[in-house]
PDB file of C-alpha atoms in Angstrom:
ATOM      1  CA  ALA A 298       0.000   0.000   0.000  1.00  0.00           C
ATOM      2  CA  MET A 299       1.164   3.521  -0.743  1.00  0.00           C
ATOM      3  CA  GLN A 300       1.920   5.258   2.541  1.00  0.00           C
ATOM      4  CA  SER A 301       2.074   8.858   1.432  1.00  0.00           C
ATOM      5  CA  ILE A 302       0.780  11.214  -1.185  1.00  0.00           C
ATOM      6  CA  ASN A 303       4.348  11.705  -2.461  1.00  0.00           C
ATOM      7  CA  THR A 304       4.842   7.966  -3.001  1.00  0.00           C
ATOM      8  CA  TYR A 305       1.517   7.712  -4.793  1.00  0.00           C
ATOM      9  CA  GLY A 306       2.254  10.818  -6.884  1.00  0.00           C
ATOM     10  CA  LYS A 307       5.632   9.384  -7.910  1.00  0.00           C
ATOM     11  CA  ALA A 308       4.007   6.094  -8.962  1.00  0.00           C
ATOM     12  CA  VAL A 309       1.446   7.950 -11.105  1.00  0.00           C
ATOM     13  CA  GLU A 310       4.168  10.148 -12.628  1.00  0.00           C
ATOM     14  CA  ASP A 311       6.300   7.082 -13.462  1.00  0.00           C
ATOM     15  CA  LYS A 312       3.324   5.346 -15.097  1.00  0.00           C
ATOM     16  CA  ILE A 313       2.499   8.421 -17.199  1.00  0.00           C
ATOM     17  CA  ARG A 314       6.153   8.747 -18.254  1.00  0.00           C
ATOM     18  CA  SER A 315       6.235   5.055 -19.210  1.00  0.00           C
ATOM     19  CA  LEU A 316       3.069   5.386 -21.314  1.00  0.00           C
ATOM     20  CA  GLN A 317       4.451   8.537 -22.937  1.00  0.00           C
ATOM     21  CA  ASP A 318       7.738   6.788 -23.807  1.00  0.00           C
ATOM     22  CA  ASP A 319       5.869   3.803 -25.285  1.00  0.00           C
ATOM     23  CA  TYR A 320       3.698   6.141 -27.367  1.00  0.00           C
ATOM     24  CA  ARG A 321       6.759   8.027 -28.686  1.00  0.00           C
ATOM     25  CA  LYS A 322       8.516   4.796 -29.607  1.00  0.00           C
ATOM     26  CA  LYS A 323       5.479   3.279 -31.376  1.00  0.00           C
ATOM     27  CA  THR A 324       4.717   6.514 -33.238  1.00  0.00           C
ATOM     28  CA  PHE A 325       8.348   6.864 -34.342  1.00  0.00           C
ATOM     29  CA  GLU A 326       8.501   3.224 -35.489  1.00  0.00           C
ATOM     30  CA  ARG A 327       5.254   3.557 -37.445  1.00  0.00           C
ATOM     31  CA  LYS A 328       6.199   6.843 -39.112  1.00  0.00           C
ATOM     32  CA  THR A 329       9.713   5.718 -40.010  1.00  0.00           C
ATOM     33  CA  GLU A 330       8.349   2.566 -41.641  1.00  0.00           C
ATOM     34  CA  ILE A 331       6.650   4.899 -44.114  1.00  0.00           C
ATOM     35  CA  ASP A 332       9.306   7.583 -44.438  1.00  0.00           C
ATOM     36  CA  LEU A 333      12.619   8.102 -42.693  1.00  0.00           C
ATOM     37  CA  THR A 334      14.841  10.936 -43.796  1.00  0.00           C
ATOM     38  CA  VAL A 335      18.398  11.340 -42.611  1.00  0.00           C
ATOM     39  CA  SER A 336      19.732  14.793 -43.374  1.00  0.00           C
ATOM     40  CA  PRO A 337      23.355  15.931 -42.998  1.00  0.00           C
ATOM     41  CA  LEU A 338      22.525  18.865 -40.757  1.00  0.00           C
ATOM     42  CA  TYR A 339      25.474  18.561 -38.394  1.00  0.00           C
ATOM     43  CA  ASN A 340      28.966  19.969 -38.925  1.00  0.00           C
ATOM     44  CA  LEU A 341      31.746  19.191 -36.505  1.00  0.00           C
ATOM     45  CA  PRO A 342      32.932  22.392 -34.848  1.00  0.00           C
ATOM     46  CA  LYS A 343      36.296  23.781 -35.939  1.00  0.00           C
ATOM     47  CA  VAL A 344      37.411  24.034 -32.302  1.00  0.00           C
ATOM     48  CA  ILE A 345      36.110  22.618 -29.038  1.00  0.00           C
ATOM     49  CA  THR A 346      36.862  23.885 -25.566  1.00  0.00           C
ATOM     50  CA  PRO A 347      35.881  21.204 -23.060  1.00  0.00           C
ATOM     51  CA  ALA A 348      35.794  22.257 -19.389  1.00  0.00           C
ATOM     52  CA  LYS A 349      38.132  19.365 -18.533  1.00  0.00           C
ATOM     53  CA  ALA A 350      40.401  18.329 -21.386  1.00  0.00           C
ATOM     54  CA  THR A 351      42.980  15.692 -22.207  1.00  0.00           C
ATOM     55  CA  SER A 352      45.421  15.519 -25.091  1.00  0.00           C
ATOM     56  CA  SER A 353      47.059  12.251 -24.068  1.00  0.00           C
ATOM     57  CA  ILE A 354      45.289   9.956 -26.578  1.00  0.00           C
ATOM     58  CA  PRO A 355      46.568  10.147 -30.174  1.00  0.00           C
ATOM     59  CA  LYS A 356      44.514  10.580 -33.385  1.00  0.00           C
ATOM     60  CA  SER A 357      41.991  12.859 -31.726  1.00  0.00           C
ATOM     61  CA  LEU A 358      40.176  15.100 -34.178  1.00  0.00           C
ATOM     62  CA  TYR A 359      40.891  18.039 -31.881  1.00  0.00           C
ATOM     63  CA  GLU A 360      43.876  19.319 -29.942  1.00  0.00           C
ATOM     64  CA  ALA A 361      42.221  18.134 -26.743  1.00  0.00           C
ATOM     65  CA  GLU A 362      39.185  15.981 -26.007  1.00  0.00           C
ATOM     66  CA  ALA A 363      36.731  16.111 -23.134  1.00  0.00           C
ATOM     67  CA  ASN A 364      38.177  14.426 -20.076  1.00  0.00           C
ATOM     68  CA  ASP A 365      34.863  13.240 -18.669  1.00  0.00           C
ATOM     69  CA  MET A 366      35.334   9.636 -19.769  1.00  0.00           C
ATOM     70  CA  ASN A 367      34.773   6.726 -17.419  1.00  0.00           C
ATOM     71  CA  ASN A 368      37.283   3.834 -17.286  1.00  0.00           C
ATOM     72  CA  PHE A 369      35.596   1.852 -20.052  1.00  0.00           C
ATOM     73  CA  GLU A 370      35.398   4.891 -22.339  1.00  0.00           C
ATOM     74  CA  TRP A 371      39.129   5.515 -21.752  1.00  0.00           C
ATOM     75  CA  THR A 372      39.811   1.901 -22.695  1.00  0.00           C
ATOM     76  CA  MET A 373      37.729   2.309 -25.859  1.00  0.00           C
ATOM     77  CA  ALA A 374      39.375   5.598 -26.844  1.00  0.00           C
ATOM     78  CA  ASN A 375      42.839   4.070 -26.428  1.00  0.00           C
ATOM     79  CA  ALA A 376      41.883   0.950 -28.400  1.00  0.00           C
ATOM     80  CA  ILE A 377      40.467   3.091 -31.214  1.00  0.00           C
ATOM     81  CA  ALA A 378      43.550   5.341 -31.300  1.00  0.00           C
ATOM     82  CA  GLN A 379      45.869   2.330 -31.679  1.00  0.00           C
ATOM     83  CA  MET A 380      44.119   1.052 -34.807  1.00  0.00           C
ATOM     84  CA  ASP A 381      45.997   1.618 -38.068  1.00  0.00           C
ATOM     85  CA  ASN A 382      42.828   2.237 -40.084  1.00  0.00           C
ATOM     86  CA  VAL A 383      41.427   4.956 -37.789  1.00  0.00           C
ATOM     87  CA  LYS A 384      42.012   8.391 -39.294  1.00  0.00           C
ATOM     88  CA  TRP A 385      40.511  10.335 -36.357  1.00  0.00           C
ATOM     89  CA  TRP A 386      38.203   9.943 -33.390  1.00  0.00           C
ATOM     90  CA  HIS A 387      36.230  12.362 -31.221  1.00  0.00           C
ATOM     91  CA  ARG A 388      34.545  12.068 -27.813  1.00  0.00           C
ATOM     92  CA  ASN A 389      31.077  13.473 -28.528  1.00  0.00           C
ATOM     93  CA  ILE A 390      30.085  15.927 -25.816  1.00  0.00           C
ATOM     94  CA  ASP A 391      26.727  14.844 -24.408  1.00  0.00           C
ATOM     95  CA  ARG A 392      23.828  17.255 -24.929  1.00  0.00           C
ATOM     96  CA  LYS A 393      26.053  19.718 -26.816  1.00  0.00           C
ATOM     97  CA  GLU A 394      27.146  18.083 -30.049  1.00  0.00           C
ATOM     98  CA  PHE A 395      25.972  15.452 -32.533  1.00  0.00           C
ATOM     99  CA  PHE A 396      22.821  13.492 -31.732  1.00  0.00           C
ATOM    100  CA  ILE A 397      20.419  11.127 -33.434  1.00  0.00           C
ATOM    101  CA  ASN A 398      16.950  12.634 -33.247  1.00  0.00           C
ATOM    102  CA  GLY A 399      14.193  10.058 -32.853  1.00  0.00           C
ATOM    103  CA  PHE A 400      11.810   8.936 -30.135  1.00  0.00           C
ATOM    104  CA  ILE A 401      14.712   9.947 -27.881  1.00  0.00           C
ATOM    105  CA  ASN A 402      17.663  12.225 -28.592  1.00  0.00           C
ATOM    106  CA  HIS A 403      20.702   9.974 -28.495  1.00  0.00           C
ATOM    107  CA  TYR A 404      24.246  11.364 -28.201  1.00  0.00           C
ATOM    108  CA  PRO A 405      26.665   8.523 -29.101  1.00  0.00           C
ATOM    109  CA  ASP A 406      29.882   8.601 -27.056  1.00  0.00           C
ATOM    110  CA  PHE A 407      32.351   8.491 -29.959  1.00  0.00           C
ATOM    111  CA  LEU A 408      32.501   9.568 -33.577  1.00  0.00           C
ATOM    112  CA  LEU A 409      35.331   8.204 -35.676  1.00  0.00           C
ATOM    113  CA  CYS A 410      36.464   8.104 -39.271  1.00  0.00           C
ATOM    114  CA  THR A 411      38.403   5.267 -40.881  1.00  0.00           C
ATOM    115  CA  THR A 412      40.993   5.619 -43.620  1.00  0.00           C
ATOM    116  CA  ARG A 413      38.411   4.111 -46.017  1.00  0.00           C
ATOM    117  CA  GLY A 414      36.039   6.980 -45.202  1.00  0.00           C
ATOM    118  CA  HIS A 415      33.537   5.212 -42.951  1.00  0.00           C
ATOM    119  CA  ILE A 416      31.985   7.422 -40.283  1.00  0.00           C
ATOM    120  CA  ILE A 417      31.264   5.321 -37.210  1.00  0.00           C
ATOM    121  CA  LEU A 418      29.194   6.159 -34.158  1.00  0.00           C
ATOM    122  CA  LEU A 419      30.048   4.179 -31.034  1.00  0.00           C
ATOM    123  CA  GLU A 420      28.086   4.061 -27.812  1.00  0.00           C
ATOM    124  CA  ALA A 421      30.149   2.665 -24.926  1.00  0.00           C
ATOM    125  CA  LYS A 422      28.199   0.851 -22.227  1.00  0.00           C
ATOM    126  CA  GLY A 423      29.271  -0.722 -18.987  1.00  0.00           C
ATOM    127  CA  ASP A 424      28.203  -4.359 -18.756  1.00  0.00           C
ATOM    128  CA  TYR A 425      25.574  -3.480 -16.153  1.00  0.00           C
ATOM    129  CA  LEU A 426      23.888  -0.977 -18.536  1.00  0.00           C
ATOM    130  CA  ASP A 427      21.936  -3.517 -20.573  1.00  0.00           C
ATOM    131  CA  GLY A 428      18.402  -2.293 -19.813  1.00  0.00           C
ATOM    132  CA  ASP A 429      15.696  -0.574 -21.816  1.00  0.00           C
ATOM    133  CA  ASP A 430      17.680   2.661 -22.242  1.00  0.00           C
ATOM    134  CA  SER A 431      20.493   0.785 -23.994  1.00  0.00           C
ATOM    135  CA  LYS A 432      18.050  -1.244 -26.086  1.00  0.00           C
ATOM    136  CA  ASN A 433      16.277   1.947 -27.188  1.00  0.00           C
ATOM    137  CA  LYS A 434      19.548   3.657 -28.107  1.00  0.00           C
ATOM    138  CA  LEU A 435      20.682   0.597 -30.059  1.00  0.00           C
ATOM    139  CA  ARG A 436      17.360   0.353 -31.904  1.00  0.00           C
ATOM    140  CA  LEU A 437      17.516   4.053 -32.809  1.00  0.00           C
ATOM    141  CA  GLY A 438      21.185   3.906 -33.815  1.00  0.00           C
ATOM    142  CA  ARG A 439      20.654   0.930 -36.095  1.00  0.00           C
ATOM    143  CA  ARG A 440      17.601   2.578 -37.671  1.00  0.00           C
ATOM    144  CA  TRP A 441      19.785   5.656 -38.307  1.00  0.00           C
ATOM    145  CA  GLN A 442      22.518   3.485 -39.852  1.00  0.00           C
ATOM    146  CA  ALA A 443      20.045   1.793 -42.204  1.00  0.00           C
ATOM    147  CA  ALA A 444      18.780   5.167 -43.449  1.00  0.00           C
ATOM    148  CA  ALA A 445      22.102   7.055 -43.513  1.00  0.00           C
ATOM    149  CA  GLY A 446      23.794   5.034 -46.253  1.00  0.00           C
ATOM    150  CA  ASP A 447      26.829   2.785 -46.740  1.00  0.00           C
ATOM    151  CA  THR A 448      29.349   5.269 -45.377  1.00  0.00           C
ATOM    152  CA  TYR A 449      27.825   5.308 -41.873  1.00  0.00           C
ATOM    153  CA  ARG A 450      27.769   2.735 -39.071  1.00  0.00           C
ATOM    154  CA  TYR A 451      26.400   2.600 -35.532  1.00  0.00           C
ATOM    155  CA  PHE A 452      27.524   0.176 -32.836  1.00  0.00           C
ATOM    156  CA  MET A 453      27.024  -0.290 -29.116  1.00  0.00           C
ATOM    157  CA  VAL A 454      30.069  -1.644 -27.308  1.00  0.00           C
ATOM    158  CA  PHE A 455      30.153  -3.451 -23.979  1.00  0.00           C
ATOM    159  CA  ASP A 456      33.219  -4.591 -22.065  1.00  0.00           C
ATOM    160  CA  LYS A 457      32.640  -8.317 -21.521  1.00  0.00           C
ATOM    161  CA  LYS A 458      28.973  -8.995 -22.312  1.00  0.00           C
ATOM    162  CA  ALA A 459      26.750  -7.518 -24.969  1.00  0.00           C
ATOM    163  CA  LEU A 460      23.048  -7.267 -25.612  1.00  0.00           C
ATOM    164  CA  PRO A 461      21.806 -10.091 -27.844  1.00  0.00           C
ATOM    165  CA  GLN A 462      20.858  -7.597 -30.575  1.00  0.00           C
ATOM    166  CA  GLU A 463      22.333  -6.739 -33.951  1.00  0.00           C
ATOM    167  CA  GLY A 464      24.899  -3.965 -33.589  1.00  0.00           C
ATOM    168  CA  ALA A 465      25.890  -4.806 -29.986  1.00  0.00           C
ATOM    169  CA  TYR A 466      29.414  -6.122 -29.434  1.00  0.00           C
ATOM    170  CA  ARG A 467      31.914  -6.915 -26.740  1.00  0.00           C
ATOM    171  CA  LEU A 468      34.989  -4.679 -27.001  1.00  0.00           C
ATOM    172  CA  ASP A 469      37.262  -7.479 -28.276  1.00  0.00           C
ATOM    173  CA  ASP A 470      34.808  -8.347 -31.064  1.00  0.00           C
ATOM    174  CA  MET A 471      34.222  -4.695 -31.912  1.00  0.00           C
ATOM    175  CA  ILE A 472      37.950  -4.154 -32.511  1.00  0.00           C
ATOM    176  CA  HIS A 473      37.875  -6.858 -35.212  1.00  0.00           C
ATOM    177  CA  VAL A 474      34.848  -5.279 -36.879  1.00  0.00           C
ATOM    178  CA  LEU A 475      36.402  -1.806 -36.811  1.00  0.00           C
ATOM    179  CA  LYS A 476      39.630  -3.093 -38.360  1.00  0.00           C
ATOM    180  CA  ALA A 477      37.613  -4.309 -41.349  1.00  0.00           C
ATOM    181  CA  LEU A 478      36.027  -0.898 -41.884  1.00  0.00           C
TER     182      LEU A 478
END
Protein backbone atom coordinates (compact mmCIF):
# COMPACT_ATOMS: atom_id res chain seq x y z
CA ALA A 1 0.00 0.00 0.00
CA MET A 2 1.16 3.52 -0.74
CA GLN A 3 1.92 5.26 2.54
CA SER A 4 2.07 8.86 1.43
CA ILE A 5 0.78 11.21 -1.18
CA ASN A 6 4.35 11.71 -2.46
CA THR A 7 4.84 7.97 -3.00
CA TYR A 8 1.52 7.71 -4.79
CA GLY A 9 2.25 10.82 -6.88
CA LYS A 10 5.63 9.38 -7.91
CA ALA A 11 4.01 6.09 -8.96
CA VAL A 12 1.45 7.95 -11.10
CA GLU A 13 4.17 10.15 -12.63
CA ASP A 14 6.30 7.08 -13.46
CA LYS A 15 3.32 5.35 -15.10
CA ILE A 16 2.50 8.42 -17.20
CA ARG A 17 6.15 8.75 -18.25
CA SER A 18 6.23 5.06 -19.21
CA LEU A 19 3.07 5.39 -21.31
CA GLN A 20 4.45 8.54 -22.94
CA ASP A 21 7.74 6.79 -23.81
CA ASP A 22 5.87 3.80 -25.29
CA TYR A 23 3.70 6.14 -27.37
CA ARG A 24 6.76 8.03 -28.69
CA LYS A 25 8.52 4.80 -29.61
CA LYS A 26 5.48 3.28 -31.38
CA THR A 27 4.72 6.51 -33.24
CA PHE A 28 8.35 6.86 -34.34
CA GLU A 29 8.50 3.22 -35.49
CA ARG A 30 5.25 3.56 -37.44
CA LYS A 31 6.20 6.84 -39.11
CA THR A 32 9.71 5.72 -40.01
CA GLU A 33 8.35 2.57 -41.64
CA ILE A 34 6.65 4.90 -44.11
CA ASP A 35 9.31 7.58 -44.44
CA LEU A 36 12.62 8.10 -42.69
CA THR A 37 14.84 10.94 -43.80
CA VAL A 38 18.40 11.34 -42.61
CA SER A 39 19.73 14.79 -43.37
CA PRO A 40 23.36 15.93 -43.00
CA LEU A 41 22.52 18.87 -40.76
CA TYR A 42 25.47 18.56 -38.39
CA ASN A 43 28.97 19.97 -38.93
CA LEU A 44 31.75 19.19 -36.50
CA PRO A 45 32.93 22.39 -34.85
CA LYS A 46 36.30 23.78 -35.94
CA VAL A 47 37.41 24.03 -32.30
CA ILE A 48 36.11 22.62 -29.04
CA THR A 49 36.86 23.88 -25.57
CA PRO A 50 35.88 21.20 -23.06
CA ALA A 51 35.79 22.26 -19.39
CA LYS A 52 38.13 19.37 -18.53
CA ALA A 53 40.40 18.33 -21.39
CA THR A 54 42.98 15.69 -22.21
CA SER A 55 45.42 15.52 -25.09
CA SER A 56 47.06 12.25 -24.07
CA ILE A 57 45.29 9.96 -26.58
CA PRO A 58 46.57 10.15 -30.17
CA LYS A 59 44.51 10.58 -33.39
CA SER A 60 41.99 12.86 -31.73
CA LEU A 61 40.18 15.10 -34.18
CA TYR A 62 40.89 18.04 -31.88
CA GLU A 63 43.88 19.32 -29.94
CA ALA A 64 42.22 18.13 -26.74
CA GLU A 65 39.19 15.98 -26.01
CA ALA A 66 36.73 16.11 -23.13
CA ASN A 67 38.18 14.43 -20.08
CA ASP A 68 34.86 13.24 -18.67
CA MET A 69 35.33 9.64 -19.77
CA ASN A 70 34.77 6.73 -17.42
CA ASN A 71 37.28 3.83 -17.29
CA PHE A 72 35.60 1.85 -20.05
CA GLU A 73 35.40 4.89 -22.34
CA TRP A 74 39.13 5.52 -21.75
CA THR A 75 39.81 1.90 -22.70
CA MET A 76 37.73 2.31 -25.86
CA ALA A 77 39.38 5.60 -26.84
CA ASN A 78 42.84 4.07 -26.43
CA ALA A 79 41.88 0.95 -28.40
CA ILE A 80 40.47 3.09 -31.21
CA ALA A 81 43.55 5.34 -31.30
CA GLN A 82 45.87 2.33 -31.68
CA MET A 83 44.12 1.05 -34.81
CA ASP A 84 46.00 1.62 -38.07
CA ASN A 85 42.83 2.24 -40.08
CA VAL A 86 41.43 4.96 -37.79
CA LYS A 87 42.01 8.39 -39.29
CA TRP A 88 40.51 10.33 -36.36
CA TRP A 89 38.20 9.94 -33.39
CA HIS A 90 36.23 12.36 -31.22
CA ARG A 91 34.54 12.07 -27.81
CA ASN A 92 31.08 13.47 -28.53
CA ILE A 93 30.08 15.93 -25.82
CA ASP A 94 26.73 14.84 -24.41
CA ARG A 95 23.83 17.25 -24.93
CA LYS A 96 26.05 19.72 -26.82
CA GLU A 97 27.15 18.08 -30.05
CA PHE A 98 25.97 15.45 -32.53
CA PHE A 99 22.82 13.49 -31.73
CA ILE A 100 20.42 11.13 -33.43
CA ASN A 101 16.95 12.63 -33.25
CA GLY A 102 14.19 10.06 -32.85
CA PHE A 103 11.81 8.94 -30.14
CA ILE A 104 14.71 9.95 -27.88
CA ASN A 105 17.66 12.23 -28.59
CA HIS A 106 20.70 9.97 -28.50
CA TYR A 107 24.25 11.36 -28.20
CA PRO A 108 26.67 8.52 -29.10
CA ASP A 109 29.88 8.60 -27.06
CA PHE A 110 32.35 8.49 -29.96
CA LEU A 111 32.50 9.57 -33.58
CA LEU A 112 35.33 8.20 -35.68
CA CYS A 113 36.46 8.10 -39.27
CA THR A 114 38.40 5.27 -40.88
CA THR A 115 40.99 5.62 -43.62
CA ARG A 116 38.41 4.11 -46.02
CA GLY A 117 36.04 6.98 -45.20
CA HIS A 118 33.54 5.21 -42.95
CA ILE A 119 31.98 7.42 -40.28
CA ILE A 120 31.26 5.32 -37.21
CA LEU A 121 29.19 6.16 -34.16
CA LEU A 122 30.05 4.18 -31.03
CA GLU A 123 28.09 4.06 -27.81
CA ALA A 124 30.15 2.66 -24.93
CA LYS A 125 28.20 0.85 -22.23
CA GLY A 126 29.27 -0.72 -18.99
CA ASP A 127 28.20 -4.36 -18.76
CA TYR A 128 25.57 -3.48 -16.15
CA LEU A 129 23.89 -0.98 -18.54
CA ASP A 130 21.94 -3.52 -20.57
CA GLY A 131 18.40 -2.29 -19.81
CA ASP A 132 15.70 -0.57 -21.82
CA ASP A 133 17.68 2.66 -22.24
CA SER A 134 20.49 0.78 -23.99
CA LYS A 135 18.05 -1.24 -26.09
CA ASN A 136 16.28 1.95 -27.19
CA LYS A 137 19.55 3.66 -28.11
CA LEU A 138 20.68 0.60 -30.06
CA ARG A 139 17.36 0.35 -31.90
CA LEU A 140 17.52 4.05 -32.81
CA GLY A 141 21.18 3.91 -33.81
CA ARG A 142 20.65 0.93 -36.09
CA ARG A 143 17.60 2.58 -37.67
CA TRP A 144 19.79 5.66 -38.31
CA GLN A 145 22.52 3.48 -39.85
CA ALA A 146 20.04 1.79 -42.20
CA ALA A 147 18.78 5.17 -43.45
CA ALA A 148 22.10 7.06 -43.51
CA GLY A 149 23.79 5.03 -46.25
CA ASP A 150 26.83 2.78 -46.74
CA THR A 151 29.35 5.27 -45.38
CA TYR A 152 27.83 5.31 -41.87
CA ARG A 153 27.77 2.74 -39.07
CA TYR A 154 26.40 2.60 -35.53
CA PHE A 155 27.52 0.18 -32.84
CA MET A 156 27.02 -0.29 -29.12
CA VAL A 157 30.07 -1.64 -27.31
CA PHE A 158 30.15 -3.45 -23.98
CA ASP A 159 33.22 -4.59 -22.07
CA LYS A 160 32.64 -8.32 -21.52
CA LYS A 161 28.97 -8.99 -22.31
CA ALA A 162 26.75 -7.52 -24.97
CA LEU A 163 23.05 -7.27 -25.61
CA PRO A 164 21.81 -10.09 -27.84
CA GLN A 165 20.86 -7.60 -30.58
CA GLU A 166 22.33 -6.74 -33.95
CA GLY A 167 24.90 -3.96 -33.59
CA ALA A 168 25.89 -4.81 -29.99
CA TYR A 169 29.41 -6.12 -29.43
CA ARG A 170 31.91 -6.92 -26.74
CA LEU A 171 34.99 -4.68 -27.00
CA ASP A 172 37.26 -7.48 -28.28
CA ASP A 173 34.81 -8.35 -31.06
CA MET A 174 34.22 -4.70 -31.91
CA ILE A 175 37.95 -4.15 -32.51
CA HIS A 176 37.88 -6.86 -35.21
CA VAL A 177 34.85 -5.28 -36.88
CA LEU A 178 36.40 -1.81 -36.81
CA LYS A 179 39.63 -3.09 -38.36
CA ALA A 180 37.61 -4.31 -41.35
CA LEU A 181 36.03 -0.90 -41.88
